[in-house]
mmCIF file of C-alpha atoms in Angstrom:
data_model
loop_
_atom_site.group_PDB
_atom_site.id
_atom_site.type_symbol
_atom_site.label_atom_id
_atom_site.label_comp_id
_atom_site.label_asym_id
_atom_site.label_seq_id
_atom_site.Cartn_x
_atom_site.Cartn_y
_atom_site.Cartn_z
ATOM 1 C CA UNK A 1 -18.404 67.335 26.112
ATOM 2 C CA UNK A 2 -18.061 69.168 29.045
ATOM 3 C CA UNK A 3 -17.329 69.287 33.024
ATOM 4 C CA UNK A 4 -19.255 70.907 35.796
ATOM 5 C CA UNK A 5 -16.909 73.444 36.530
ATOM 6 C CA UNK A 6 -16.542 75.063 33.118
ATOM 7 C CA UNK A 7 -17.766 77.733 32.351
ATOM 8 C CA UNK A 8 -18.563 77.204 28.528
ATOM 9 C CA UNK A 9 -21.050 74.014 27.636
ATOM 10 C CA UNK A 10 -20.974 72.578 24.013
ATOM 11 C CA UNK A 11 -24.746 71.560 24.161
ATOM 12 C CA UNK A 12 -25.099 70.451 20.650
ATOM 13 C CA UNK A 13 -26.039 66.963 21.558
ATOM 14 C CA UNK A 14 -29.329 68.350 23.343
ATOM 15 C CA UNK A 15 -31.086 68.775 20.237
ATOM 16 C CA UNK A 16 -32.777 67.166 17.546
ATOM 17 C CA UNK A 17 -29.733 67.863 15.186
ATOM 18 C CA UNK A 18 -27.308 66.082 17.311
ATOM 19 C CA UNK A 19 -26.502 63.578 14.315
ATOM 20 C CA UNK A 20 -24.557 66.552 12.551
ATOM 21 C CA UNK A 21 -22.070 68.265 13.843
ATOM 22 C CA UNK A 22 -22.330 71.152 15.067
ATOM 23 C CA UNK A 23 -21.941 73.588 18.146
ATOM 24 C CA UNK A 24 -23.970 75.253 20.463
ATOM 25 C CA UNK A 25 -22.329 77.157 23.141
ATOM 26 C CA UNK A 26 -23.858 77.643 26.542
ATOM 27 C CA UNK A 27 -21.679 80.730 27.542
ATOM 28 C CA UNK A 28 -21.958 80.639 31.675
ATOM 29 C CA UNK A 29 -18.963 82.748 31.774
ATOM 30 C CA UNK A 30 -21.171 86.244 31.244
ATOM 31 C CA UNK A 31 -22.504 85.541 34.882
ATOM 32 C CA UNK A 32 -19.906 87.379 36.162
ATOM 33 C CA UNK A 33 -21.483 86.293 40.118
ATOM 34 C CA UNK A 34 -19.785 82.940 40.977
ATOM 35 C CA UNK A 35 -22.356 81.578 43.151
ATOM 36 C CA UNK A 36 -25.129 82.810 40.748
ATOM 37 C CA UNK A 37 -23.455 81.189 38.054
ATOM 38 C CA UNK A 38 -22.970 77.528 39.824
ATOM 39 C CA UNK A 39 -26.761 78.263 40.693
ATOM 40 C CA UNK A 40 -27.991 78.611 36.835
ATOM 41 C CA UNK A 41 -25.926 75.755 35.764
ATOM 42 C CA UNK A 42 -27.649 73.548 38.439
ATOM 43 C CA UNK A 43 -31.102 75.302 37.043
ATOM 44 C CA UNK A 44 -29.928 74.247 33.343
ATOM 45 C CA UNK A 45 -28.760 70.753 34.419
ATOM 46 C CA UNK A 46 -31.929 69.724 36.414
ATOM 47 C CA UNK A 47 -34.415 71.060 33.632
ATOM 48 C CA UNK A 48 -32.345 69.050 31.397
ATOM 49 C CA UNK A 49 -32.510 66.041 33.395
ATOM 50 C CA UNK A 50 -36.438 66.210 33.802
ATOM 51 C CA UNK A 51 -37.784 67.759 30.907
ATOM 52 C CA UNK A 52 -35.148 67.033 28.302
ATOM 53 C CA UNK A 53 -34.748 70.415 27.359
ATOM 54 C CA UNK A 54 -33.074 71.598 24.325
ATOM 55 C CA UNK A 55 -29.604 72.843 23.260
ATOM 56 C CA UNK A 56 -30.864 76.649 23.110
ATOM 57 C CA UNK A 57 -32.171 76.465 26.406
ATOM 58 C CA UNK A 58 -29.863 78.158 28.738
ATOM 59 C CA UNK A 59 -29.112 80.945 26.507
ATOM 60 C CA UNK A 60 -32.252 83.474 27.612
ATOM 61 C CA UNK A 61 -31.068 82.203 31.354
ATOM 62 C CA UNK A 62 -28.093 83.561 31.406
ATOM 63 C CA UNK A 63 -29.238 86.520 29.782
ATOM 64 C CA UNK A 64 -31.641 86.965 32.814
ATOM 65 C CA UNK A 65 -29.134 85.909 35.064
ATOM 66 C CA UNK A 66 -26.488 87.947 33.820
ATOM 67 C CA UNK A 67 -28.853 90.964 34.848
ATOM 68 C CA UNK A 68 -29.189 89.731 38.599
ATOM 69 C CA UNK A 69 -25.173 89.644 39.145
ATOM 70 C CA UNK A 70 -24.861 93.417 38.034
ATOM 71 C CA UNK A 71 -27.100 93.933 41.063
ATOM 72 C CA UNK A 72 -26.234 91.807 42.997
ATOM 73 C CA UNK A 73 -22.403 92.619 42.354
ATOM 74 C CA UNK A 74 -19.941 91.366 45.579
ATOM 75 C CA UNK A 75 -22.677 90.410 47.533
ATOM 76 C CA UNK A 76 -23.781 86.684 48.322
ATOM 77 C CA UNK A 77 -26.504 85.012 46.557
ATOM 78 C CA UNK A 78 -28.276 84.490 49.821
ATOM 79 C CA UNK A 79 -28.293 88.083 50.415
ATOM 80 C CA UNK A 80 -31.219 88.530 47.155
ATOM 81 C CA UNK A 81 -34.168 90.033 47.730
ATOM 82 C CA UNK A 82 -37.626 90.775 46.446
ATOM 83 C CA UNK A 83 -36.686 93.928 45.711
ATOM 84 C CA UNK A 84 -33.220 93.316 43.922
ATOM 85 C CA UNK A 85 -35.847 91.209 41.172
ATOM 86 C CA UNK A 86 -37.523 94.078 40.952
ATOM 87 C CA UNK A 87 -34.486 96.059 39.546
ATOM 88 C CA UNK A 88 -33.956 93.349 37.580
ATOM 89 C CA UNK A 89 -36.922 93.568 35.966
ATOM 90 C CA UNK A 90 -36.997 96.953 35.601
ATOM 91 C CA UNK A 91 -33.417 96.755 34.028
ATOM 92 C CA UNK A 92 -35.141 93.529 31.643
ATOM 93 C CA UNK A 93 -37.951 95.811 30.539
ATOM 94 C CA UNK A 94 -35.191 99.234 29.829
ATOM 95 C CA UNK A 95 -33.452 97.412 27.424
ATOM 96 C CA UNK A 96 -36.033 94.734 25.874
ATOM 97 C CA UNK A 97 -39.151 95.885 26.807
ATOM 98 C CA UNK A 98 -42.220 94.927 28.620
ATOM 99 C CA UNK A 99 -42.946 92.164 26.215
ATOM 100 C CA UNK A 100 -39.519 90.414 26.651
ATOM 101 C CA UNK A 101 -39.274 86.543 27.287
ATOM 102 C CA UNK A 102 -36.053 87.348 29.755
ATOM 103 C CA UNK A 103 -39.160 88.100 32.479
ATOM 104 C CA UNK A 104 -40.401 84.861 31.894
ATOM 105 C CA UNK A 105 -36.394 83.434 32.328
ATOM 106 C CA UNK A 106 -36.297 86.236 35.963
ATOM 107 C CA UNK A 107 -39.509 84.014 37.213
ATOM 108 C CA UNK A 108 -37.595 80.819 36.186
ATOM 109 C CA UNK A 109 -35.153 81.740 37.910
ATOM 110 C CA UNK A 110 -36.741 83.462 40.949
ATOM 111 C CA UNK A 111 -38.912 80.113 41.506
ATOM 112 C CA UNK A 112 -35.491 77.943 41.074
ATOM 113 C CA UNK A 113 -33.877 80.190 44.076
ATOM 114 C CA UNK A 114 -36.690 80.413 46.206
ATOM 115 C CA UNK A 115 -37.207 76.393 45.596
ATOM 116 C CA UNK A 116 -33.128 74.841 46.096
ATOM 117 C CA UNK A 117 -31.552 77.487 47.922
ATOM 118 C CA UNK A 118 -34.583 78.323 50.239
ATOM 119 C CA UNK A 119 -34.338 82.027 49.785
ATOM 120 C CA UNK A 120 -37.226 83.706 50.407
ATOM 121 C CA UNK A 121 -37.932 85.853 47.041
ATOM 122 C CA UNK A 122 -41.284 85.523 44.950
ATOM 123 C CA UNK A 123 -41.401 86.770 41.814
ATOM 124 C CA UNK A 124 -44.097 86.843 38.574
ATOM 125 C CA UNK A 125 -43.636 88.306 35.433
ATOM 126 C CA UNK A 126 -46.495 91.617 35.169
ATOM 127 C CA UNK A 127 -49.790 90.895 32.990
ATOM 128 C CA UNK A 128 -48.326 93.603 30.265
ATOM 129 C CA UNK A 129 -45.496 91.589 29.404
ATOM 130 C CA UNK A 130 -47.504 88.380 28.636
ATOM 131 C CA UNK A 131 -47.233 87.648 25.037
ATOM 132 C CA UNK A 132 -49.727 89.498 22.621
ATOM 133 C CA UNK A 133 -50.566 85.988 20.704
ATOM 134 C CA UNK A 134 -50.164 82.724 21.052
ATOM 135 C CA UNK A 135 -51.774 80.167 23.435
ATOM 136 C CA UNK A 136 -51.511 82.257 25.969
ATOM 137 C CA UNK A 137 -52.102 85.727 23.835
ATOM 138 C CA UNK A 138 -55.072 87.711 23.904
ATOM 139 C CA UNK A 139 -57.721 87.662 20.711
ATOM 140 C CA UNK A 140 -56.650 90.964 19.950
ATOM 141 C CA UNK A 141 -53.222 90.300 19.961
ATOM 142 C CA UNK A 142 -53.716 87.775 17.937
ATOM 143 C CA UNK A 143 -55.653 89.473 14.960
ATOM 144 C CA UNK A 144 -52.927 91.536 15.120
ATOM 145 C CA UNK A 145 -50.222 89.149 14.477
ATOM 146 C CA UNK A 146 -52.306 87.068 11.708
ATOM 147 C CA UNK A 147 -52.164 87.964 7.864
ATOM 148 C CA UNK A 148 -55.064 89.576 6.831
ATOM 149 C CA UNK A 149 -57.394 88.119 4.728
ATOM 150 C CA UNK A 150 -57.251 90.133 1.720
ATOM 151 C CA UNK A 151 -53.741 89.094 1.597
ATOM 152 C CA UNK A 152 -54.072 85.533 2.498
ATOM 153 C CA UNK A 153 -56.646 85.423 -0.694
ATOM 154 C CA UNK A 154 -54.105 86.663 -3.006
ATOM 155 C CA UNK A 155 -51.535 84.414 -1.874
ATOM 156 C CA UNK A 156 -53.725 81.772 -2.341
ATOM 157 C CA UNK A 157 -54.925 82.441 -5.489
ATOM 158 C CA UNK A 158 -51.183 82.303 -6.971
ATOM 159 C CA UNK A 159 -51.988 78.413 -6.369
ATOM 160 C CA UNK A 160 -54.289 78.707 -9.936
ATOM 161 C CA UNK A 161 -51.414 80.170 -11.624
ATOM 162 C CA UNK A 162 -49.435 77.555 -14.219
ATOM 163 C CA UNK A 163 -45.961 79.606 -14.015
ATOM 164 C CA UNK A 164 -45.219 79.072 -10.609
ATOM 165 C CA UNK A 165 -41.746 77.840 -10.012
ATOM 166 C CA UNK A 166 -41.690 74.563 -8.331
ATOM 167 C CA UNK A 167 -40.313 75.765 -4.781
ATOM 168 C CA UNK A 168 -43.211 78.528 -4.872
ATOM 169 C CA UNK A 169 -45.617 76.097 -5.630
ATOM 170 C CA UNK A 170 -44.178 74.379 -2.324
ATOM 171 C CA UNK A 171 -44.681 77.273 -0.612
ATOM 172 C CA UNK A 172 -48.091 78.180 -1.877
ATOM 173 C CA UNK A 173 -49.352 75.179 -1.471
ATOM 174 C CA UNK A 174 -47.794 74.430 1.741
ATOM 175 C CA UNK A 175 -49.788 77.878 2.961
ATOM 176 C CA UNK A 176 -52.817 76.746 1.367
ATOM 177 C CA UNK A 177 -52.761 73.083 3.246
ATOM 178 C CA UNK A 178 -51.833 75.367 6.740
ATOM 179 C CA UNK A 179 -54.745 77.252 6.183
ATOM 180 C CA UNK A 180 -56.971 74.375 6.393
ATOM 181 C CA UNK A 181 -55.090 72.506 8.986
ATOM 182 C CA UNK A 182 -53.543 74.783 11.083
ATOM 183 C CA UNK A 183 -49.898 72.431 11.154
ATOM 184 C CA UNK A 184 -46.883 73.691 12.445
ATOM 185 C CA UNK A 185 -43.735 73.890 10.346
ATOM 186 C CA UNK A 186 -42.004 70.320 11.773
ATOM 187 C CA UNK A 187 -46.034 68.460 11.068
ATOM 188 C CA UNK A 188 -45.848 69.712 7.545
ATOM 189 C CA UNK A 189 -42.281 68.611 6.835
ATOM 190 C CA UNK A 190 -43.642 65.276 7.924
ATOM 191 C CA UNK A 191 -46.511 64.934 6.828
ATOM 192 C CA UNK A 192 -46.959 61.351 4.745
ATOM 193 C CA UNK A 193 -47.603 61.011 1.012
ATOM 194 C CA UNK A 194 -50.707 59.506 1.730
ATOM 195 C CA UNK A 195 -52.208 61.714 4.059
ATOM 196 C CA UNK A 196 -55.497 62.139 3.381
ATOM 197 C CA UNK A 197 -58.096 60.008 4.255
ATOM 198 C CA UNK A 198 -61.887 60.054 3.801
ATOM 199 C CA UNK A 199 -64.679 58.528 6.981
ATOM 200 C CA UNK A 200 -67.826 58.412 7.271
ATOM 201 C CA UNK A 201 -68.277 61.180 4.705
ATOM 202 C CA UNK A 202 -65.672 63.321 5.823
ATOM 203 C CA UNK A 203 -62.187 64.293 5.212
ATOM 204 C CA UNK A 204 -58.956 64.026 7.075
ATOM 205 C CA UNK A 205 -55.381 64.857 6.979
ATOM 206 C CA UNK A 206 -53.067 62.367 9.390
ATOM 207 C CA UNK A 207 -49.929 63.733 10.132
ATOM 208 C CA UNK A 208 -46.982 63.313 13.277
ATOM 209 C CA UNK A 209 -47.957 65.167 15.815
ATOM 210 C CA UNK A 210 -45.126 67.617 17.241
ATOM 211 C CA UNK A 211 -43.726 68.533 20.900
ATOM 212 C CA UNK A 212 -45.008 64.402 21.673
ATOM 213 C CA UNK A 213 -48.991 65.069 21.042
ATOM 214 C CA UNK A 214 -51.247 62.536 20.547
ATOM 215 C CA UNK A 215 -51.770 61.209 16.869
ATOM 216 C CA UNK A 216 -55.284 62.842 15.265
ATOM 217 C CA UNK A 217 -56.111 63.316 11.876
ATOM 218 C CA UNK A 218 -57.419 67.053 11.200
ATOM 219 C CA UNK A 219 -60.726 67.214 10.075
ATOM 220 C CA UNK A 220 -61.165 69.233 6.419
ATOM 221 C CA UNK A 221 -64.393 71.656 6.310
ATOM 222 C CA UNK A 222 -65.984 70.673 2.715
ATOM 223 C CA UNK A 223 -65.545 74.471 1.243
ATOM 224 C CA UNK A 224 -62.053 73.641 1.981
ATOM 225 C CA UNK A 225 -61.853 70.070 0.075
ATOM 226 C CA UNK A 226 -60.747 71.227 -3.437
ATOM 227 C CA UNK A 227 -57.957 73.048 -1.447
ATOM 228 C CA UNK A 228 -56.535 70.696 0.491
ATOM 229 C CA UNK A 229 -56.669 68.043 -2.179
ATOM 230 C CA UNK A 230 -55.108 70.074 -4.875
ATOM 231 C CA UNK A 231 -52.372 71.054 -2.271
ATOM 232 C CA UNK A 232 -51.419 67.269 -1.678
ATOM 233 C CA UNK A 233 -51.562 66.636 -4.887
ATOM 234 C CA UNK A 234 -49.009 69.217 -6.066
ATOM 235 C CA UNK A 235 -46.793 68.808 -3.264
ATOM 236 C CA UNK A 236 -46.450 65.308 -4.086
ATOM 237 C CA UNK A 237 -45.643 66.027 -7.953
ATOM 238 C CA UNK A 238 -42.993 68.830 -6.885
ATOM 239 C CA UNK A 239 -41.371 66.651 -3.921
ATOM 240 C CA UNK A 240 -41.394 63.204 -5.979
ATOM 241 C CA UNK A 241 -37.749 64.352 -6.882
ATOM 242 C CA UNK A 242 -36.464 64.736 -3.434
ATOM 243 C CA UNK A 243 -38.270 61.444 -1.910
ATOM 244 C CA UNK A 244 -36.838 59.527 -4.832
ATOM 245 C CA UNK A 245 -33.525 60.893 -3.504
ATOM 246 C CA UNK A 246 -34.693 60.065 -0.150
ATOM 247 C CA UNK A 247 -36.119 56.418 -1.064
ATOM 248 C CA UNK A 248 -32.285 55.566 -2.787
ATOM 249 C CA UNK A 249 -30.413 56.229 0.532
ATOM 250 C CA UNK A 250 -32.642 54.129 2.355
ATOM 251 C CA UNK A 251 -32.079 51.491 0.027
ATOM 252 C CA UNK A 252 -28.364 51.949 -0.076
ATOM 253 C CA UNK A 253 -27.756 51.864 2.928
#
C-alpha cells in the first residue's frame, strides 16, 4: 500500500482486522528531521519484520520522535547526544507526564540509534515513570487501579437478579467468569461453549490463549464453582442467538 519514501503508511493490513477495510495511517510526515524520519521508518519496518508488530505501532514513535527533531532542529542525526535525550525527556514528561509510554518509545528509539547508526547515546526511561500496575506495576499501584471489593460484590450480585436485560446479563456474567479466571477481553470472546471441564475432582475452564501463550485450562477454586457454572450457563442461553447466526454463515458459505 505504500513505498519507502512516503511519508504517510496505510498500515491497516498489520492487524488482526485486516479482512475489513479499513485505514490506519502511519503519519511519518510530523518528523519534521529528514534523516530522523528515514531512521524511524527503518525502526518501524525492522520491528515489523521480526516481531510482526501491529498496525498502531508506529504511532507513539513518531510521537517520541517528533520530540527529538524539535531539538535536534538543522542539525544531523549523528550530531545527538546523551544530553539532547535528556531534553527530550524532559519535554515527554512537560506535556504527558512522568508516567507517559512516549519514554518507553525515547528508549526504543535511543537503543535503535545507538544499535544501526552506531551513535553513541544510552538512554533508560527513570523508575517514576514505570507503570503503576500491570506486570511490571508495583502492588500498590495495583490496588489502586483494581475495583474495590465492596463494589465488585454488588456488581456481582446483580447476577441473582431476574430483570436483567440480556446484554447486562453478558456483562455481569462475563465479570463474574473474569473474576474467577482472570481472562483477558480477546480469551473471553473466545472462549468455547463447552468450556468447562471437571479432573480429578477439580474444575477447569479451557479457553485460546492470547498474544500466542500456551493452551491451559484455568483452574476454578470450589467457593467459586456455583459462579463460574452459572456464568457459562447464562452466557450460553443469551449468546445461543448470535452463534445460531454464526453457525448459518458457516454453513452457507
Amino acid at each position: 500500500d505504500h513505498a519507502f519514501e512516503d511519508d504517510s503508511w496505510n498500515t491497516w493490513s498489520w492487524g488482526k482486522l485486516a479482512h475489513r477495510k479499513g485505514t490506519a495511517t502511519a503519519d511519518f510526515a510530523s518528523i519534521k528531521h529528514k534523516e530522523l524520519r528515514t531512521a524511524i521508518k527503518l525502526l518501524v519496518l525492522y520491528a515489523r519484520a521480526t516481531r510482526k508488530v501491529g498496525a498502531g505501532y508506529s504511532h507513539p514513535i513518531i510521537c517520541a520522535a517528533v520530540r527529538i527533531g524539535k531539538i535536534l532542529q538543522a542539525r544531523s542525526l549523528y550530531t545527538l547526544t546523551n544530553a539532547d535525550i535528556q531534553l527530550c525527556e524532559k519535554a515527554i514528561i512537560k506535556e504527558f507526564g512522568a508516567s507517559a509510554a512516549y519514554l518507553g518509545e525515547l528508549q526504543k528509539i535511543v537503543s535503535f540509534l545507538s544499535n544501526w547508526y552506531e551513535i553513541s547515546l544510552i538512554y533508560k526511561r527513570p523508575k517514576t515513570a514505570a507503570l503503576r500496575y500491570g506486570i511490571k506495576g508495583s502492588d500498590e499501584g495495583r490496588r489502586e487501579k483494581l475495583i474495590s471489593d465492596s463494589v465488585l460484590t454488588q456488581i456481582l450480585s446483580l447476577r441473582l437478579r431476574d430483570d436483567l436485560n440480556p446484554e447486562d446479563k453478558v456483562f455481569v456474567n462475563a465479570l463474574a467468569l473474569n473474576t474467577a479466571c482472570g481472562y483477558r477481553v480477546s480469551e473471553l470472546l473466545t472462549l468455547p461453549s463447552d468450556c468447562l471441564c471437571r479432573d480429578e475432582g477439580a474444575l477447569f475452564v479451557r479457553g485460546i490463549e492470547a498474544k500466542g501463550g500456551l493452551a491451559a485450562p484455568r483452574f476454578v477454586p470450589s467457593q467459586l464453582w456455583p459462579v463460574v457454572e452459572q456464568a457459562i450457563r447464562e452466557l450460553i442461553e443469551v449468546t445461543e442467538p448470535g452463534r445460531e447466526i454464526a453457525r448459518n454463515w458457516t454453513n452457507d458459505a
